[in-house]
Amino acid sequence: MEVTIQGSNGRICEAVYGQFIEHILTCIEGGVYDPESPFADSDGVRTDVCRMAQEMAPPVLRFPGGTVMCQYHWEDAVGPQETRIRRKNLIWGGELDPSFGTAEFVQFCRKIGAEPMICVNMASGTPEEAGNWVEYCNGTGNSYYANLRRSHGFAEPFGVKYWCIGNESYAEPDIGVHHDVNLYIRDAMEFIKFMKLTDRSIRTVVVGCGQPEWDEPVLKALHAVTDYFSLHHYSAENHKGLYGPFEGERQLIDMLEQTAKRLDAYPEKVTDFSPWYRFPPRAGKIQIALDEWNIWNFAADETYGLLERYCWRDAVWTASVLNDILNQPAVGIANLAQMVNVIAPVVAEKEGAWYQTIAYPFLLYRREMLGERLQLNWEPLWLDGGEAGKLEALNLCAVRGEDGVVRVAAVNRDFEKEHVISLGEGEATMVSLTADSPSAICSREQCCVQRTERAVSCSQIVLRPGSVNLISLKSV
Ligand code: AHR
C-alpha cells in the first residue's frame, strides 16, 4: 500500500508526552514516594521509579488530582512534616498523606525535567485559597505566601505555569456543585480572577467534557481567560473482545475533532477584554489539554479496577492513541494517566519497579516523534473488529524532526495479518515492537515486549501483525 506525504500542518507540542500523578491508592504513597523503601533517596522518592520517570521524561506532570482535588487543601501539605494535616481520603479510600505536598511535587518535577501542572480545588476550596497557592508557588515579592514558601526553605519561586481550574466538574456524583454548568462558569471565573491577579503569567485550563451542552457555554463564557480546554478519555474493553478498546479510540478521535472545530470559532487574539480585569486575556489560540488518557477497565470494587495489568494489545492501542494525538494540531497538552501503579506504565513493587507494556510505545515515541507534523495519505484497509465494529488496520503519523529526518510511526492493529506499506524510494531504519500474543503481559521478572531494529527498503516495509513501528527515512 502506497503512503504519501501531502504537506505539513504545524509543530508537535512536546507537552503531548505529559503524565499525571494523584493521591490515589499507591500512585504517590508507595509509588513515587516511599521513605520506607530501600530504594528511597533522602527525599523519600523511590530512585528506581525516578530513573524510569526520567527515561519517560514527561515534559508536564499533573498533580494532586484528579477527583481527589475535590477535598485537597494545599496548606495541609506544606512546611514542616510534623505540622502537616492528614485527612481521610474521601474519594479513593485510606488516608490523604500530606508528606508529599507542593514542594515535594515540584522537586520531583525538577528531578525528572517536567513542568508542574497543578489542579485546584473548586469543590471545597475557595478562589482565594487557589490564588494563595499561586502566590506560594510563584510569588517573588515580600507578600505573606511568598514569604511562607521562603520560610519552608525555598528561596526561589517554583514558577508553576499550568493551573487546572477544577477537574471533571461536570460529574454529578463528585463532591461539589459544579456539575451545573452555570455554577461552574460563575465560579471558574472567580478562581481565574484570583489566580491571574496573583500571577498574570500563569496558563489556565478549564474543564471541558466533549458534550456540546457543557463545552459550548463554558467556552462562550471563559474563552478569553483560558489557554487550554481540558478533555479526559478512558477506553475500556467493555466485554467486546480483542478490539474492544479501539471502539473507545474512535470516540476519542471524534471528541478531539469536534472540540477542535469548537475551538476554531474563537479568534487567536482577544480584542475586547476589559482592562478592568487588571490581567491580560489569553495570548494565542485555545488548545486542547487531554490531561488524562489511558485504558481503564473500571470495576465496582475497592480499587475500581485501577491496578490494571496491561497486555500487548493495550500497548498497540496506546501507540494508536499517540498517533491520534500527534495527528491533531489542536492538542497542546496530553497526559498519560497515571504514572505509577494506578492505570500506569510503571509498577513499583517492594522488590523493584518495572515497565508495563504501555510504557514501550511511549518510550519509543517520546524523543523521536517531535518536530513538524506531516500529513500522510493512504487508502484505508478495513479490519473486522467483531463486536467493536470495523476499524482501520493501520494507524500512521509522521513528523520531520529538527535534524531533518522524516519519521513515520506505523501501527499495525491487525493481530492476524502483516501489512506492507511503501514510503517511496530509498532506505530507512525501522524499530519494531511486538510480542508473542496480544494478551502477553510484562512482570518484574520478564518483559514480554520484543524490540528489533533493522535497515529496510522504503518501497517494501513489512509491518508485522500487532506491531508498533518507528521508521526513520534516510535524509537525501
Ligand atoms: O485517573 C483516575 C481518575 O479518573 C481521576 O481521578 C479522575 O479525574 C478521572 O475520572
XYZ file of C-alpha atoms and ligand atoms in Angstrom:
486
model
C 0.000 0.000 0.000
C 1.307 3.400 -1.117
C 1.695 6.033 1.658
C 2.482 9.575 0.528
C 3.314 12.785 2.344
C 0.774 15.505 1.480
C 2.204 18.506 3.297
C 2.738 19.746 6.809
C 0.471 21.132 9.496
C 2.265 22.952 12.320
C 4.570 21.673 15.002
C 4.032 18.964 17.580
C 3.799 20.390 21.119
C 6.240 18.436 23.235
C 3.786 18.665 26.158
C 1.665 15.947 24.496
C 4.020 13.491 26.237
C 2.818 14.599 29.703
C 1.793 12.356 32.601
C -0.235 12.560 35.811
C 0.107 11.571 39.487
C -2.697 11.642 42.050
C -3.178 10.833 45.726
C -4.926 7.626 44.743
C -4.128 4.134 46.097
C -0.356 3.624 45.672
C 0.381 6.080 42.884
C 2.157 8.629 45.083
C 2.399 6.961 48.509
C 4.142 3.631 47.889
C 4.807 4.512 44.256
C 6.667 7.761 43.628
C 7.147 8.427 47.347
C 8.030 5.732 49.865
C 10.514 6.736 52.572
C 10.413 3.165 53.950
C 11.592 1.620 50.684
C 15.241 0.530 50.364
C 15.132 2.435 47.035
C 14.197 5.755 48.680
C 16.516 8.751 48.384
C 16.873 11.349 51.147
C 13.598 12.990 49.969
C 11.694 9.710 50.281
C 11.401 9.401 46.480
C 11.998 5.924 45.037
C 15.153 6.132 42.961
C 14.112 3.228 40.713
C 10.792 4.940 39.913
C 12.552 8.272 39.496
C 15.015 6.790 36.992
C 12.132 5.390 34.940
C 10.309 8.725 35.126
C 13.497 10.385 33.870
C 13.594 7.927 30.995
C 9.926 8.552 30.082
C 10.684 12.273 30.621
C 7.136 13.687 30.652
C 7.510 17.411 29.880
C 4.440 18.081 32.071
C 3.294 16.350 35.262
C -0.199 16.947 36.692
C -0.957 16.796 40.462
C -2.613 16.293 43.044
C -5.758 15.013 41.270
C -7.969 14.003 39.577
C -11.044 13.583 41.642
C -9.197 13.855 44.960
C -8.749 17.529 44.134
C -12.327 17.962 45.477
C -11.062 17.742 49.058
C -7.432 18.874 48.686
C -6.310 21.841 50.763
C -2.764 22.671 49.773
C -1.868 24.234 53.124
C -2.301 20.810 54.767
C 0.762 19.621 52.866
C 3.425 22.342 53.063
C 6.046 23.240 55.699
C 7.411 21.066 58.499
C 6.239 17.458 58.199
C 5.168 17.298 61.860
C 2.632 20.120 61.482
C 1.036 18.828 58.277
C -2.572 17.687 58.364
C -3.538 14.118 57.486
C -7.116 13.588 56.393
C -9.268 10.695 55.335
C -9.091 10.192 51.553
C -12.800 10.555 50.902
C -12.525 9.690 47.234
C -10.172 6.726 46.887
C -10.141 5.312 50.441
C -7.347 5.220 53.003
C -5.757 8.472 54.063
C -4.563 11.539 52.265
C -0.908 11.509 53.325
C 0.375 15.116 53.405
C 4.077 14.128 53.316
C 4.300 14.572 49.538
C 2.916 18.069 49.130
C 3.519 21.022 46.836
C 7.275 21.407 47.438
C 7.924 17.662 47.162
C 5.916 17.554 43.943
C 7.819 20.474 42.430
C 11.149 18.929 43.472
C 10.135 15.632 41.870
C 9.236 17.543 38.691
C 12.685 19.149 38.726
C 14.328 15.735 39.110
C 12.564 14.378 36.045
C 12.581 17.594 33.984
C 8.778 18.110 33.966
C 6.792 21.354 34.193
C 4.417 21.082 37.176
C 0.697 21.281 36.362
C -1.458 21.872 39.445
C -5.169 21.259 39.717
C -7.004 23.492 42.195
C -9.861 22.520 44.493
C -13.061 24.123 43.233
C -15.356 21.868 45.237
C -14.499 22.536 48.888
C -11.842 25.195 48.270
C -12.194 28.887 47.529
C -10.895 31.211 44.804
C -8.797 32.969 47.454
C -7.197 29.674 48.560
C -6.304 28.956 44.926
C -4.853 32.456 44.499
C -2.792 31.929 47.653
C -1.465 28.662 46.231
C -0.314 30.561 43.124
C 1.382 33.129 45.369
C 3.038 30.403 47.469
C 4.405 28.796 44.305
C 5.254 31.793 42.167
C 5.399 34.839 44.458
C 8.577 36.916 44.228
C 7.615 39.880 46.446
C 7.500 40.474 50.170
C 3.964 39.095 50.498
C 2.760 36.579 53.094
C 2.563 33.404 50.973
C 5.790 34.079 49.067
C 7.487 34.508 52.453
C 5.794 31.362 53.747
C 7.441 29.403 50.917
C 10.789 31.013 51.771
C 10.304 30.110 55.440
C 9.863 26.492 54.282
C 13.327 26.614 52.749
C 12.526 27.577 49.151
C 14.012 30.969 48.367
C 13.387 30.676 44.635
C 9.827 30.635 43.281
C 8.581 27.315 41.917
C 7.368 29.009 38.718
C 4.306 26.796 38.231
C 2.898 27.697 34.821
C -0.059 25.335 34.252
C -3.126 25.530 36.535
C -6.254 23.408 36.079
C -9.455 25.119 37.202
C -11.166 22.076 38.701
C -11.338 18.508 37.462
C -14.244 16.777 35.651
C -16.571 19.261 37.320
C -19.449 18.021 35.136
C -19.504 14.695 37.061
C -22.600 14.857 39.275
C -21.509 12.140 41.780
C -18.275 14.007 42.623
C -18.108 16.396 45.592
C -19.224 19.916 44.705
C -22.000 21.664 42.870
C -20.186 22.468 39.655
C -21.903 19.834 37.558
C -24.349 22.654 36.977
C -22.555 24.317 34.078
C -23.713 27.799 35.066
C -22.245 27.373 38.522
C -19.007 26.073 37.018
C -18.780 29.139 34.786
C -19.570 31.541 37.620
C -17.006 30.038 39.995
C -14.287 29.252 37.425
C -14.255 32.942 36.519
C -13.721 33.898 40.163
C -10.923 31.336 40.560
C -9.221 32.627 37.429
C -9.515 36.226 38.644
C -7.846 35.474 41.980
C -5.171 33.343 40.341
C -4.342 35.596 37.386
C -4.362 38.710 39.575
C -1.760 36.931 41.690
C 0.374 35.920 38.710
C -0.729 37.148 35.293
C 1.713 34.820 33.518
C 0.030 31.543 34.512
C -1.730 29.361 31.934
C -5.202 28.190 32.876
C -7.020 25.006 31.875
C -10.823 24.980 32.133
C -12.949 21.856 32.297
C -14.479 20.512 29.101
C -16.236 17.185 28.637
C -16.780 16.583 24.931
C -20.529 17.322 25.085
C -21.951 20.485 23.475
C -24.326 21.210 26.400
C -21.273 21.701 28.611
C -18.494 22.727 26.256
C -20.272 25.460 24.332
C -21.412 27.587 27.298
C -18.057 27.102 29.052
C -16.141 28.302 26.007
C -18.513 31.157 25.320
C -18.147 32.486 28.853
C -14.496 31.701 29.560
C -12.710 31.682 26.211
C -10.935 34.984 26.864
C -9.391 33.813 30.131
C -8.371 30.256 29.393
C -5.381 28.941 27.489
C -6.389 25.274 27.462
C -9.616 23.305 27.363
C -9.417 20.036 29.313
C -10.738 16.720 28.000
C -10.369 13.266 29.564
C -10.610 9.929 27.844
C -10.514 6.348 29.106
C -11.144 3.440 26.746
C -12.173 0.017 28.040
C -12.570 -3.466 26.625
C -16.269 -3.437 27.608
C -16.549 -7.219 27.031
C -16.110 -6.607 23.304
C -13.059 -8.792 22.883
C -9.650 -8.128 21.406
C -10.586 -4.915 19.617
C -12.823 -3.561 22.426
C -10.653 -0.547 23.409
C -10.379 0.564 19.768
C -14.071 1.449 19.833
C -13.173 3.966 22.553
C -10.320 5.225 20.399
C -12.835 6.140 17.669
C -14.850 8.101 20.242
C -11.673 9.879 21.313
C -10.799 10.876 17.729
C -14.328 12.156 17.278
C -14.204 14.145 20.537
C -10.873 15.719 19.544
C -12.216 16.633 16.080
C -15.454 18.137 17.437
C -13.559 20.099 20.068
C -11.001 21.363 17.544
C -13.912 22.710 15.458
C -15.462 24.327 18.519
C -12.168 25.997 19.439
C -11.761 27.299 15.883
C -14.775 29.530 16.484
C -12.658 31.619 18.865
C -10.114 34.012 17.364
C -6.441 33.711 18.166
C -6.363 37.221 19.565
C -8.846 38.534 22.140
C -9.576 42.170 21.323
C -12.484 43.182 23.537
C -11.211 42.304 27.012
C -11.973 44.908 29.643
C -8.854 46.488 31.169
C -10.735 46.472 34.458
C -9.952 42.789 34.841
C -6.402 44.054 35.517
C -4.797 40.998 33.957
C -4.370 40.243 30.266
C -6.579 37.862 28.288
C -5.111 34.652 26.887
C -2.407 35.164 24.287
C -2.826 32.767 21.369
C -5.246 30.089 20.329
C -7.010 27.936 22.935
C -5.605 24.417 22.795
C -6.899 21.079 23.997
C -5.350 19.684 27.179
C -6.185 15.973 27.014
C -4.922 15.908 30.563
C -5.973 12.324 31.353
C -5.998 9.468 28.840
C -5.495 5.720 29.013
C -7.268 2.355 29.089
C -9.208 1.835 32.308
C -11.396 -1.241 32.730
C -13.474 0.095 35.592
C -14.530 -2.483 38.207
C -17.003 -1.915 41.024
C -14.603 -2.996 43.777
C -12.451 -1.172 46.327
C -9.688 -0.482 43.797
C -12.103 0.484 40.995
C -10.104 -1.673 38.564
C -7.305 0.885 38.803
C -4.498 -1.633 39.329
C -4.542 -2.547 35.628
C -2.170 -5.111 34.176
C -1.782 -4.045 30.576
C -1.344 -6.571 27.789
C 0.373 -6.133 24.413
C -2.975 -5.269 22.755
C -3.182 -2.315 25.162
C 0.272 -1.144 24.056
C -0.861 -1.246 20.418
C -3.868 0.852 21.474
C -1.504 3.266 23.282
C 0.615 3.726 20.155
C -2.553 4.301 18.100
C -3.762 6.968 20.505
C -0.337 8.633 20.493
C -0.694 8.809 16.696
C -4.182 10.286 17.035
C -2.873 12.942 19.425
C 0.108 13.757 17.214
C -2.164 13.984 14.163
C -4.496 16.511 15.836
C -2.975 20.035 15.732
C -5.435 21.354 18.354
C -3.845 19.271 21.136
C -1.330 21.269 23.168
C -1.018 19.034 26.242
C -1.801 15.346 26.786
C -1.165 13.375 29.973
C -0.976 9.607 30.082
C -2.867 8.812 33.290
C -1.346 7.907 35.610
C 2.421 7.433 36.065
C 2.896 4.754 38.727
C 0.883 1.711 39.921
C -2.579 3.125 39.161
C -3.535 2.659 35.469
C 0.143 3.228 34.861
C 3.134 2.410 32.673
C 5.296 1.829 35.794
C 4.626 -0.726 38.526
C 6.571 -0.175 41.757
C 6.769 -3.389 43.757
C 8.673 -3.651 47.034
C 11.457 -5.559 45.244
C 11.790 -3.109 42.353
C 9.940 -1.178 39.662
C 9.218 -2.369 36.127
C 7.507 -1.194 32.981
C 4.144 -2.440 31.757
C 3.619 -2.953 28.011
C 2.105 0.518 27.501
C 5.392 2.176 28.522
C 7.226 0.855 25.462
C 5.445 2.808 22.696
C 5.599 5.908 24.906
C 9.382 5.472 25.284
C 9.774 4.750 21.572
C 7.970 7.943 20.543
C 8.970 10.336 23.314
C 12.212 11.687 21.870
C 11.696 10.801 18.194
C 8.145 11.812 17.264
C 8.661 15.562 17.579
C 9.071 18.449 15.148
C 6.942 19.406 12.143
C 3.668 17.477 11.771
C 3.411 15.846 8.323
C 0.139 14.838 6.711
C 0.002 11.377 5.208
C -2.306 9.946 2.621
C -3.166 6.266 2.220
C -6.069 4.088 1.153
C -7.714 2.713 4.352
C -7.569 -1.038 4.889
C -10.537 -2.170 6.945
C -10.439 -4.771 9.667
C -13.349 -6.589 11.283
C -13.104 -5.768 14.983
C -16.024 -8.081 15.863
C -18.305 -6.507 18.445
C -16.115 -3.398 18.478
C -17.047 -2.712 14.845
C -14.748 -2.212 11.900
C -11.519 -0.339 12.255
C -8.613 0.699 10.101
C -5.864 -1.896 10.223
C -3.178 0.755 10.144
C -2.778 3.929 12.141
C 0.004 6.169 10.799
C 1.536 9.500 11.618
C 4.679 11.319 10.546
C 6.975 14.126 11.599
C 10.033 15.890 10.290
C 12.444 16.249 13.217
C 14.792 19.146 13.953
C 17.509 17.039 12.298
C 15.504 16.999 9.030
C 14.788 13.264 9.328
C 11.259 12.155 8.413
C 9.917 9.647 10.924
C 6.793 7.599 10.383
C 5.062 5.856 13.289
C 3.152 2.927 11.782
C 0.884 0.834 13.992
C -0.486 -2.409 12.584
C -3.562 -3.119 14.709
C -4.310 -6.281 12.760
C -3.266 -9.074 15.114
C -3.713 -11.710 12.405
C -2.028 -10.333 9.313
C 1.072 -8.454 8.331
C 0.649 -5.458 6.038
C 3.131 -3.995 3.603
C 3.481 -0.275 3.003
C 5.578 1.741 0.585
C 7.001 5.126 1.529
C 8.625 5.711 -1.878
C 12.248 5.121 -2.782
C 15.341 4.919 -0.613
C 16.443 3.343 2.620
C 15.151 3.600 6.161
C 15.808 2.163 9.571
C 12.896 0.616 11.373
C 12.474 -0.091 15.076
C 9.638 -2.548 15.698
C 7.927 -3.565 18.905
C 5.882 -6.758 19.063
C 5.013 -9.550 21.486
C 4.194 -13.240 21.127
C 0.497 -12.649 21.637
C -1.907 -9.714 22.107
C -2.587 -10.989 25.625
C 1.091 -11.076 26.665
C 1.865 -9.060 29.800
C 5.111 -7.967 31.449
C 6.168 -8.694 35.020
C 9.119 -7.736 37.196
C 10.851 -10.934 36.124
C 10.086 -10.787 32.424
C 9.421 -8.212 29.738
C 7.125 -9.568 27.006
C 7.937 -6.822 24.501
C 10.348 -7.713 21.706
C 12.289 -4.925 20.049
C 14.087 -5.269 16.722
C 15.946 -2.691 14.701
C 16.786 -3.190 11.048
C 17.501 -1.489 7.735
C 14.548 -1.598 5.312
C 13.835 -0.528 1.787
C 11.179 2.234 1.752
C 9.315 0.648 -1.153
C 8.542 -2.548 0.781
C 8.075 -2.141 4.539
C 6.567 -5.137 6.263
C 4.530 -4.334 9.360
C 4.178 -7.480 11.424
C 0.768 -8.397 12.923
C 0.053 -6.356 16.060
C 3.195 -4.243 15.817
C 4.322 -0.705 16.631
C 6.962 0.584 14.201
C 9.063 3.694 14.008
C 10.531 4.184 10.548
C 13.275 6.796 10.109
C 13.814 7.732 6.477
C 17.385 8.407 5.431
C 17.593 12.117 4.546
C 18.523 12.820 0.942
O -7.304 8.782 36.859
C -8.303 8.298 37.713
C -9.493 9.238 37.807
O -10.085 9.310 36.538
C -9.189 10.680 38.117
O -9.121 10.911 39.486
C -10.375 11.395 37.539
O -10.062 12.699 37.130
C -10.805 10.512 36.394
O -12.143 10.243 36.412
